[in-house]
Short mmCIF file of C-alpha atoms in Angstrom, two decimals:
data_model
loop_
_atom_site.label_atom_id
_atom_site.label_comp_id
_atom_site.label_asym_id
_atom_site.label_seq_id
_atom_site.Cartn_x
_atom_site.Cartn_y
_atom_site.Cartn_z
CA UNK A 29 -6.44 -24.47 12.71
CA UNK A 30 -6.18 -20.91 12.06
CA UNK A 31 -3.18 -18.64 11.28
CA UNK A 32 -2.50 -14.97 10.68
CA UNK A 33 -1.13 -14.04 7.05
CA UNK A 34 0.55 -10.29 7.14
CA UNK A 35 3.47 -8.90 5.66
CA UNK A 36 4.85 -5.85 3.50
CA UNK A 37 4.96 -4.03 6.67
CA UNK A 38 7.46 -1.46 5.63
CA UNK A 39 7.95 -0.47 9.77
CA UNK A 40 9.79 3.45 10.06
CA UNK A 41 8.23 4.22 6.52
CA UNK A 42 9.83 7.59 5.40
CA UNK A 43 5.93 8.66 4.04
CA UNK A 44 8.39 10.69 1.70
CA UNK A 45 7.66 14.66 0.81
CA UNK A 46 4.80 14.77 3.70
CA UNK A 47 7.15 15.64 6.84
CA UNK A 48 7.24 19.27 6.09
CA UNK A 49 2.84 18.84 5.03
CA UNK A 50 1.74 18.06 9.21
CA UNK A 51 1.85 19.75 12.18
CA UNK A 52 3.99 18.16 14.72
CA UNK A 53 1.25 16.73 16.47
CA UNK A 54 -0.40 14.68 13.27
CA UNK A 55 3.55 14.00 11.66
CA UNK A 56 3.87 11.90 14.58
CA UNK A 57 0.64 9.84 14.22
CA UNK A 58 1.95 9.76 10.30
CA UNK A 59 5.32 7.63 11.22
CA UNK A 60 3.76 6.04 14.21
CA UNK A 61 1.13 4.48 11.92
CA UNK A 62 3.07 1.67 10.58
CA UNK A 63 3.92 0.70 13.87
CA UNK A 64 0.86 0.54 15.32
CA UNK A 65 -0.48 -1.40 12.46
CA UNK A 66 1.99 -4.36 13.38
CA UNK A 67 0.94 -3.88 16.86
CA UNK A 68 -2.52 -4.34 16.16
CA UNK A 69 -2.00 -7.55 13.97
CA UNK A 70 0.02 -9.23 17.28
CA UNK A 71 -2.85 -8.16 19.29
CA UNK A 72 -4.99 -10.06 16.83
CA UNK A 73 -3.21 -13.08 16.90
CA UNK A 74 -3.05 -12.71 20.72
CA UNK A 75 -6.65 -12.30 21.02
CA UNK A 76 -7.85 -14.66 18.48
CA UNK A 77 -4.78 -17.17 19.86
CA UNK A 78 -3.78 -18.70 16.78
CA UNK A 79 -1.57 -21.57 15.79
CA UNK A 80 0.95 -19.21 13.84
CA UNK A 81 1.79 -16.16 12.23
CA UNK A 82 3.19 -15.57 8.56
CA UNK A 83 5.19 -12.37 7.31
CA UNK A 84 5.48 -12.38 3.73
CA UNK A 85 8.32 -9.99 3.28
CA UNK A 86 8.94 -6.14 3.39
CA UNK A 87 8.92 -5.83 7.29
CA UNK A 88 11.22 -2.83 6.60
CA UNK A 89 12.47 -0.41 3.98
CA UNK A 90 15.47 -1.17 3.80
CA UNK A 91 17.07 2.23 3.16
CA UNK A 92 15.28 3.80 5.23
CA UNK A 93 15.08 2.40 9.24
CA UNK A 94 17.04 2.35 12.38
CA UNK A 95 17.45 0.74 15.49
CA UNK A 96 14.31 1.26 16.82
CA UNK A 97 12.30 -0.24 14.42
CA UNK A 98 14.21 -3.12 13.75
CA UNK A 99 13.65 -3.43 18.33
CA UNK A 100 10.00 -2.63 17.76
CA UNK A 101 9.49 -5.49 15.53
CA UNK A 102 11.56 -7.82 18.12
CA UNK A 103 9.48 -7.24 20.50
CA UNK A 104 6.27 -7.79 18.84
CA UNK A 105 7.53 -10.69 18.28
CA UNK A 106 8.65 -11.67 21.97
CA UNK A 107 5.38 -11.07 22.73
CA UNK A 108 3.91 -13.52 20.38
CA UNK A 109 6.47 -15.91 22.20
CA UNK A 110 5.25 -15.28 25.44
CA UNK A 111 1.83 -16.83 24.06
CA UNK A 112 3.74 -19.88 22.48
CA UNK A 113 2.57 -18.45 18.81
CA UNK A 114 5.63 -19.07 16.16
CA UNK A 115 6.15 -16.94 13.27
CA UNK A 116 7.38 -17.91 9.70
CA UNK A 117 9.29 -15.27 8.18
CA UNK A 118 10.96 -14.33 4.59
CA UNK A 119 12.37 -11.50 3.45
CA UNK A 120 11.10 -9.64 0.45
CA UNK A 121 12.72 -6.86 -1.62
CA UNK A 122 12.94 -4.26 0.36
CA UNK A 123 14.75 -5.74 2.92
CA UNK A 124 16.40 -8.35 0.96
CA UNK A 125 20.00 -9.61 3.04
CA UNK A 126 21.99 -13.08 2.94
CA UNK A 127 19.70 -15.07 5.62
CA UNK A 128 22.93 -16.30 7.01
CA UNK A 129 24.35 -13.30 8.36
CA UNK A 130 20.61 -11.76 9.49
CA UNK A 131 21.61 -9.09 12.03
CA UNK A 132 18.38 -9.41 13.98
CA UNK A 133 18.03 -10.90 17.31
CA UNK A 134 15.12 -12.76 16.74
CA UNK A 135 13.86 -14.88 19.49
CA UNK A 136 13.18 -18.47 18.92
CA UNK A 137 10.16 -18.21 17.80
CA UNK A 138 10.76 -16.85 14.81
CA UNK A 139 11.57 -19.37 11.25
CA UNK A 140 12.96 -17.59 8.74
CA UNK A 141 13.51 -18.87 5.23
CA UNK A 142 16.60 -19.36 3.16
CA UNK A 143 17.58 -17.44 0.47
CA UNK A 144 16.50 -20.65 -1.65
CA UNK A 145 13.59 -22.29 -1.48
CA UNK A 146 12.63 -24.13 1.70
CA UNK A 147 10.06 -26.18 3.53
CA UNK A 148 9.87 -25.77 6.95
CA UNK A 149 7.55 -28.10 9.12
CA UNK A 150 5.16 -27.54 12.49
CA UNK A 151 2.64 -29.70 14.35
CA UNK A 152 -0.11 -28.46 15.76
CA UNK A 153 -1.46 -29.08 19.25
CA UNK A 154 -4.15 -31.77 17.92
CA UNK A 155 -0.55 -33.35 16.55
CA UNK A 156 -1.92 -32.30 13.00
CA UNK A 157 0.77 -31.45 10.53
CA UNK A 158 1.24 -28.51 8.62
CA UNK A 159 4.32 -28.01 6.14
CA UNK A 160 5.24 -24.17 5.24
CA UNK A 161 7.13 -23.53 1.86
CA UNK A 162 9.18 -19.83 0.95
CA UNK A 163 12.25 -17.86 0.64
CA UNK A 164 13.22 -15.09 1.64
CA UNK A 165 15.09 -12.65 -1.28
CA UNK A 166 18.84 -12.26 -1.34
CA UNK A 167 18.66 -9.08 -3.69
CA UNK A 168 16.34 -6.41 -5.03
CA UNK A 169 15.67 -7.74 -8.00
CA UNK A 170 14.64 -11.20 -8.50
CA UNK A 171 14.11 -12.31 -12.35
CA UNK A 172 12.99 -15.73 -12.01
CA UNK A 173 10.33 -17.59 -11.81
CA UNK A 174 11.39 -19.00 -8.57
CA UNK A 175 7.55 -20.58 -8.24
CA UNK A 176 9.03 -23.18 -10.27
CA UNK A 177 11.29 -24.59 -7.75
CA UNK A 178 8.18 -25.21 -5.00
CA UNK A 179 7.60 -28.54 -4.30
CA UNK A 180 4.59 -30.47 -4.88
CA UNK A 181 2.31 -30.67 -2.04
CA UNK A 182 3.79 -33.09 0.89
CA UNK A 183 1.37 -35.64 2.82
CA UNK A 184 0.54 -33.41 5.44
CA UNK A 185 -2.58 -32.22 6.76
CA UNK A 186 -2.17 -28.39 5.21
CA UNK A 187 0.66 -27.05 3.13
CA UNK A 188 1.06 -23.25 3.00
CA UNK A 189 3.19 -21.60 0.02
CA UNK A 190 4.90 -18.09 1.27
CA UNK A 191 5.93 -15.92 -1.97
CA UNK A 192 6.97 -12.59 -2.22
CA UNK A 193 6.38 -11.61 -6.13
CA UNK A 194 4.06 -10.26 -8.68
CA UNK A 195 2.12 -11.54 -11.86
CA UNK A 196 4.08 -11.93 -15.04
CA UNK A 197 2.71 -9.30 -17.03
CA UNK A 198 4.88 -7.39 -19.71
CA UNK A 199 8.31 -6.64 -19.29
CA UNK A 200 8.35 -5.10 -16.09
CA UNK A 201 9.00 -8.96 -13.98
CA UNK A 202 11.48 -8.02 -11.53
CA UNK A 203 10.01 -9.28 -8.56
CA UNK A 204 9.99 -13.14 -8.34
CA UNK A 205 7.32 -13.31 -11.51
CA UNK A 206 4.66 -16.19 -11.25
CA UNK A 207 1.60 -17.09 -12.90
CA UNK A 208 -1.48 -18.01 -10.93
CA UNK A 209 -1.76 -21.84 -12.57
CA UNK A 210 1.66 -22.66 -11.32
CA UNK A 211 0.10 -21.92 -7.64
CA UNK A 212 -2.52 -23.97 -8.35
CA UNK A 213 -0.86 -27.22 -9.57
CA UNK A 214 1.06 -27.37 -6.77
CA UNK A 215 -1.70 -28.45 -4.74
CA UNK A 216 -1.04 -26.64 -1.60
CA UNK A 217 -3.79 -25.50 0.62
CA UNK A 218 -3.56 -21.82 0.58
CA UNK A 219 -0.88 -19.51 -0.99
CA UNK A 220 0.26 -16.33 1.22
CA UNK A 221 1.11 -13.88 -1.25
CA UNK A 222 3.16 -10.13 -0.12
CA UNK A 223 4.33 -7.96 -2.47
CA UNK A 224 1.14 -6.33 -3.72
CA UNK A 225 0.03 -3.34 -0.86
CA UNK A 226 -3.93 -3.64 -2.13
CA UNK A 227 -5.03 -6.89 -0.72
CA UNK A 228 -7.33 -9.23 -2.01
CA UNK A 229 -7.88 -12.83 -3.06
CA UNK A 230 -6.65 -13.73 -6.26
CA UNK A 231 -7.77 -17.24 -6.73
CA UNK A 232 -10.44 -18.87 -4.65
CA UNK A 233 -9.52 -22.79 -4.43
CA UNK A 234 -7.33 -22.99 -3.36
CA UNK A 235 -7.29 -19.08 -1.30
CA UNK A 236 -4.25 -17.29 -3.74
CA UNK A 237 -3.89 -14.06 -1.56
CA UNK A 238 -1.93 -10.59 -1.30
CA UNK A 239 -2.35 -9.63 2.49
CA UNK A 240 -1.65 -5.95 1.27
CA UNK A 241 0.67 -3.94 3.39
CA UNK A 242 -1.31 -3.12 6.91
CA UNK A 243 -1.08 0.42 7.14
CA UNK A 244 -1.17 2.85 3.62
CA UNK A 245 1.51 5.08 3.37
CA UNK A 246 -0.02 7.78 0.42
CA UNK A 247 -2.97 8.81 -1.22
CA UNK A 248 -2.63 5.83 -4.15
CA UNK A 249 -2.56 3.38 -1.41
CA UNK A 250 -6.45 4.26 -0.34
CA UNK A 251 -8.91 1.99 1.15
CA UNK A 252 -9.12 -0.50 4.50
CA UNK A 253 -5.89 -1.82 4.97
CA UNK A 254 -5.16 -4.70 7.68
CA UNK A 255 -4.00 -8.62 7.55
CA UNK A 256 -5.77 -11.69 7.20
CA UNK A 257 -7.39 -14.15 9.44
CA UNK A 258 -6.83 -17.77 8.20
CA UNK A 259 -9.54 -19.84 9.93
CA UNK A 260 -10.35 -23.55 8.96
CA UNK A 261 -13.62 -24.35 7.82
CA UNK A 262 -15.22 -27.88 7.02
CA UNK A 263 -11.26 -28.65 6.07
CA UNK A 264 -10.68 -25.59 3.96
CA UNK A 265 -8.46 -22.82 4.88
CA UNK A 266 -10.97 -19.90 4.38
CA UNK A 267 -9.21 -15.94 4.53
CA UNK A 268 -11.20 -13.02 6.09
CA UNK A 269 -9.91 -10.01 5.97
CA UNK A 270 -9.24 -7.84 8.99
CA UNK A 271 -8.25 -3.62 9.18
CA UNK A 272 -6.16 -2.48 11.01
CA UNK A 273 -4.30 0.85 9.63
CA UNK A 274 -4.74 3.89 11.67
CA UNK A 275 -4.73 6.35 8.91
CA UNK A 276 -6.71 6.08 6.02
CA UNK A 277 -5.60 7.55 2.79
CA UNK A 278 -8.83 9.05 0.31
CA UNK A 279 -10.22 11.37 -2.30
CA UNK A 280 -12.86 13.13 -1.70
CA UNK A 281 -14.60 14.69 -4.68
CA UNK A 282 -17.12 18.01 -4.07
CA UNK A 283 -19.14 18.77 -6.31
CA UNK A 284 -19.83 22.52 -5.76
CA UNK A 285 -23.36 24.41 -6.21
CA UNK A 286 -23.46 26.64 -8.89
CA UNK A 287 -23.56 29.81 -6.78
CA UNK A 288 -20.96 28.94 -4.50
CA UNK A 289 -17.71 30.93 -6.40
CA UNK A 290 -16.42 32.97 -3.48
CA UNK A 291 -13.21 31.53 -1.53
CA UNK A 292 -15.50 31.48 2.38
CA UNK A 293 -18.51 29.86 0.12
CA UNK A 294 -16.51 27.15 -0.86
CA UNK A 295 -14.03 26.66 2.35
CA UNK A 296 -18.09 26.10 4.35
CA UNK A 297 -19.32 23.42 1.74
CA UNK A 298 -16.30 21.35 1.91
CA UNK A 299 -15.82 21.52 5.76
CA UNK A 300 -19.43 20.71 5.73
CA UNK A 301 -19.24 17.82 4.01
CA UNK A 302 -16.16 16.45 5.14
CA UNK A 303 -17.26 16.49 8.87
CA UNK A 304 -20.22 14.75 8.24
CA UNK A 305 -18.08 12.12 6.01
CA UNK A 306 -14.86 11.85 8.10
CA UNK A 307 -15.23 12.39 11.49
CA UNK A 308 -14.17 8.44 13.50
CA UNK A 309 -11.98 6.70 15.57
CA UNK A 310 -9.08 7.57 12.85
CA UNK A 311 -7.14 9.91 10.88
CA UNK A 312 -8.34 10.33 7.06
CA UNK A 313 -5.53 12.24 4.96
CA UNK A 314 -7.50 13.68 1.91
CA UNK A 315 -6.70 14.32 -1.08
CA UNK A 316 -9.69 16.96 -2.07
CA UNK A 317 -11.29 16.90 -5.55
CA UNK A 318 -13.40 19.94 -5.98
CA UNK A 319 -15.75 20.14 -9.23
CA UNK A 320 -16.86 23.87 -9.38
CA UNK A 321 -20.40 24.45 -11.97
CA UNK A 322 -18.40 27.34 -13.24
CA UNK A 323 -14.78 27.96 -13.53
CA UNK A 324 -13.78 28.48 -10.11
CA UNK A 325 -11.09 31.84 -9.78
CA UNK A 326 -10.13 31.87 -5.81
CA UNK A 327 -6.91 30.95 -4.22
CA UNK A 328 -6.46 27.35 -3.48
CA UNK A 329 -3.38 27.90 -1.55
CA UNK A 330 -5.26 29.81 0.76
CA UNK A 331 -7.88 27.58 0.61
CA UNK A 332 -5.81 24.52 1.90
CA UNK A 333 -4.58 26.42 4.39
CA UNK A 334 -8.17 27.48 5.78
CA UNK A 335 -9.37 23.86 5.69
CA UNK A 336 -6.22 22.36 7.37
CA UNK A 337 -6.86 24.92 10.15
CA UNK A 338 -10.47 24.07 10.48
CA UNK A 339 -9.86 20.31 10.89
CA UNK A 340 -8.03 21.55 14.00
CA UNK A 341 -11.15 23.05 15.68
CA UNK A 342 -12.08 19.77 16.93
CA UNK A 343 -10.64 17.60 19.98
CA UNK A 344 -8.86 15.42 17.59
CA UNK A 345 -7.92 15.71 14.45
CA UNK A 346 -9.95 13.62 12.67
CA UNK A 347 -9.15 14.61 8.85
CA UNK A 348 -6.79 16.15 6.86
CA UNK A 349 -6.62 17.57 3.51
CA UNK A 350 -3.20 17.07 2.33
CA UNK A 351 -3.66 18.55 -1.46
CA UNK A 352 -6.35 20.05 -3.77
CA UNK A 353 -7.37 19.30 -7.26
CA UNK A 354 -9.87 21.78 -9.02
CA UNK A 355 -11.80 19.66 -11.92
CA UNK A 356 -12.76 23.05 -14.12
CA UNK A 357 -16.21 22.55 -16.43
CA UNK A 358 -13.62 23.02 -19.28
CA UNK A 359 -10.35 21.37 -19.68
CA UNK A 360 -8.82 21.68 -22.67
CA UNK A 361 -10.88 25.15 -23.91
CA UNK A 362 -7.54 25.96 -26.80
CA UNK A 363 -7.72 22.96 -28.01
CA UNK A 364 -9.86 22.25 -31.37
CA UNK A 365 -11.42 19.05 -32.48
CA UNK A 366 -7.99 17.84 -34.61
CA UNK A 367 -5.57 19.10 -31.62
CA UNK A 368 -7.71 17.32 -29.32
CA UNK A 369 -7.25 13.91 -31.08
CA UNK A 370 -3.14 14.52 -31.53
CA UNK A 371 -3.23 15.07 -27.72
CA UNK A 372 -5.09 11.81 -26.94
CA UNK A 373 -2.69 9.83 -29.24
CA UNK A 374 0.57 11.93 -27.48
CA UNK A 375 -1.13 11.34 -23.59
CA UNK A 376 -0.98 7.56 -25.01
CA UNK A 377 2.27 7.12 -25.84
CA UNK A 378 3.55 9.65 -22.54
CA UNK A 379 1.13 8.46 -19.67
CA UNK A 380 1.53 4.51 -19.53
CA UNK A 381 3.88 2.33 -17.14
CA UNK A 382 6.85 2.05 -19.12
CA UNK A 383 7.66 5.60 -20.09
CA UNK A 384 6.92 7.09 -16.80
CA UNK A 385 8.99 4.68 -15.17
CA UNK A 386 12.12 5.62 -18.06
CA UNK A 387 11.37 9.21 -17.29
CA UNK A 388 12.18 8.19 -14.06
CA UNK A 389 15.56 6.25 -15.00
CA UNK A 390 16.70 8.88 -17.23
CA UNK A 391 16.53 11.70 -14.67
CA UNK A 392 17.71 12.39 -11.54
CA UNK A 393 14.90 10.60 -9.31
CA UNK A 394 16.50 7.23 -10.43
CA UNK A 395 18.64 7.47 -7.16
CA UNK A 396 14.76 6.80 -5.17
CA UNK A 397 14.79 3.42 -6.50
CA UNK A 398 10.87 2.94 -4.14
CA UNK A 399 9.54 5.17 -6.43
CA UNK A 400 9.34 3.10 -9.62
CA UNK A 401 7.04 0.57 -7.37
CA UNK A 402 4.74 2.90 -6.50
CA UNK A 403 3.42 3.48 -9.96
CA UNK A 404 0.63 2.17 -10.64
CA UNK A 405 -2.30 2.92 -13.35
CA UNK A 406 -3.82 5.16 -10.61
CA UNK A 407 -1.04 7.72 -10.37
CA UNK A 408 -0.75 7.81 -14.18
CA UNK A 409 -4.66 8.65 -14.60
CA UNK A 410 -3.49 11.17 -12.04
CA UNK A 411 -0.82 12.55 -14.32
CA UNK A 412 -2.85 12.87 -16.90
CA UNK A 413 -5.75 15.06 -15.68
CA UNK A 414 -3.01 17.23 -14.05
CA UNK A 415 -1.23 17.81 -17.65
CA UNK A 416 -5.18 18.60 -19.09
CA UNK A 417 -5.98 20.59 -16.00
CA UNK A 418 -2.64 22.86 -16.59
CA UNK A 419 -3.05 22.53 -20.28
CA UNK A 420 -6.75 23.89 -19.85
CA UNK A 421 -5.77 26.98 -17.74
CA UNK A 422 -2.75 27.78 -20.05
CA UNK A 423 -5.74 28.10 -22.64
CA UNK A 424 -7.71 30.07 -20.78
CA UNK A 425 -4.81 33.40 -19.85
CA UNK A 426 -3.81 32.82 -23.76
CA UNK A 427 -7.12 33.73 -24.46
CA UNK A 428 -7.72 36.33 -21.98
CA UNK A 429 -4.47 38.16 -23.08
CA UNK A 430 -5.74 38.37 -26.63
CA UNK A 431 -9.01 40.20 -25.66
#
């Protein structure tokens, strides 16, 4: 038996802020991506012909898609039908909806769960049984620990738990909360886990997994991205992973030789180094750390525009740098020994979860509800050397101006 485990899809992803960032050309291979990540995974079922698929939730965003993706996504799935290869849907919450009045056409291949808890039930072609357990979400937010109301596992030959939800951890639960021993004592096989967009196995016996979502859609969001094979083995369900995402999202950090200071010095070294690191079968959007010997004065608008035209000089485009960071030897140069220590205890209280998240509430950007999901202890490290880095060269023109 073997089975693909996907979801968090997020098909006609707005990639938010980076429309106006591309040429025409690479924009398109941007919103494209997420498309061609689910097409990949149906290939992969195709090819590997499978007993069934899962989709854990978050095919779309809900806000933002049309028609056409909603067709796309159809039709992936018609072709799955074609091969006789069901697939066992919920809905997550971004595209949360009352399962009884789902305005997709889905073909009749496709299961998907309740709004409450469900089992649903499919026999294999060696007559084996296998019994499927999920819901889909019927709102945004969903407080409870709705793990609870799984049954215990049914005398079948696998049982497979669907859930769309996160950890319980702190106060921030929203999202169907769980906690990895209530998996486990239900006694199910393996647990197909969405939610999460960094996959990874969570528990080993039984397989506890996030799928991640297939393609990245920003720089935080780095790394392979793809979907999991489910393949039996000596009557375990074993999970190995499998990429498919066209773009890959990374930082790349340069560390700079101490003579290179001019603007065409440093444009070389970086192209340099980012051909020989990036150049393959797919797009790499970058995200370019540079970490000069001495404090670096040239124009880093200009510079981003020199390296985004020299990654068109080849056939393809093979990378992109989408932003620049400059790491300077000093950071915080106006800042003595006592300051320094009341601005580690202030970046404590200000950079963590919670506050940037009220920040968020309090102002204007509450109205881009996505955004609160997207933080993550990444972006706030982020947010942090970007207050030092400003802090530092506010230091440096104070002191300047005084001599």
């Amino acid at each position: 038996m073997k089975f693909i485990h996907t979801g968090d899809l997020h098909l006609d992803s707005p990639f938010q802020g980076l429309s106006n960032s591309f040429p025409e050309q690479l924009w398109d291979q941007v919103h494209q991506s997420t498309f061609l990540a689910w097409q990949r995974i149906v290939d992969l079922a195709i090819d590997q012909q499978v007993d069934f698929v899962v989709v854990v939730g978050d095919i779309f965003d809900r806000e933002h898609h049309g028609v056409a993706a909603e067709d796309f996504f159809v039709k992936q799935c018609q072709r799955l039908d074609l091969h006789q290869i069901p697939v066992y849907l919920s809905y997550g919450n971004h595209d949360y909806q009352d399962v009884a009045t789902d305005p997709l056409m889905l073909p009749g291949n496709v299961h998907v769960f309740d709004n409450k808890v469900e089992t649903k039930h499919l026999q294999l072609a060696d007559h084996r049984q296998v019994a499927l357990t999920g819901f889909s979400y019927g709102s945004r937010w969903l407080e409870d620990d709705v793990a609870l109301a799984y049954p215990s596992r049914e005398n079948v030959d696998f049982h497979i738990g669907l859930l769309h939800g996160a950890i319980i951890q702190g106060t921030d639960n929203h999202y169907a909360p769980f906690q990895i021993e209530e998996l486990v004592a239900k006694d199910y096989d393996y647990w197909a886990l969405g939610h999460i967009h960094k996959h990874g196995i969570i528990n080993q016996q039984p397989p506890i997994v996030y799928c991640g979502d297939p393609q990245g859609r920003h720089i935080n969001e780095d790394g392979e991205h793809g979907c999991y094979l489910v393949e039996e083995e000596n009557g375990r369900l074993v999970p190995h992973f499998h990429p498919v995402a066209t773009i890959t999202w990374q930082t790349v950090i340069v560390n700079l030789p101490a003579d290179c200071v001019s603007l065409p010095a440093v444009r070389l070294v970086i192209s340099k180094q980012l051909n020989q690191q990036l150049i393959g079968p797919e797009l790499t959007i970058v995200r370019l750390v540079i970490k000069p010997r001495q404090r670096l004065n040239i124009d880093i608008d200009r510079l981003l525009d020199y390296l985004q035209h020299d990654s068109q000089d080849h056939q393809s485009i093979c990378w992109w740098v989408m932003d620049i960071m400059v790491k300077q030897v000093t950071e915080l140069p106006a800042i003595d020994k006592n300051d320094i220590q009341y601005w580690q205890k202030a970046a404590t209280m200000v950079f963590n979860k919670d506050m940037i998240k009220k920040l968020m509430n309090d102002s204007k950007l509450q109205r881009y509800h996505f955004l609160a999901d997207q933080v993550d202890q990444q972006m706030i490290n982020q947010l942090q050397e970007q207050a030092e880095q400003l802090l530092g060269q506010r230091g440096v023109s104070d002191e300047d101006s005084s001599n």
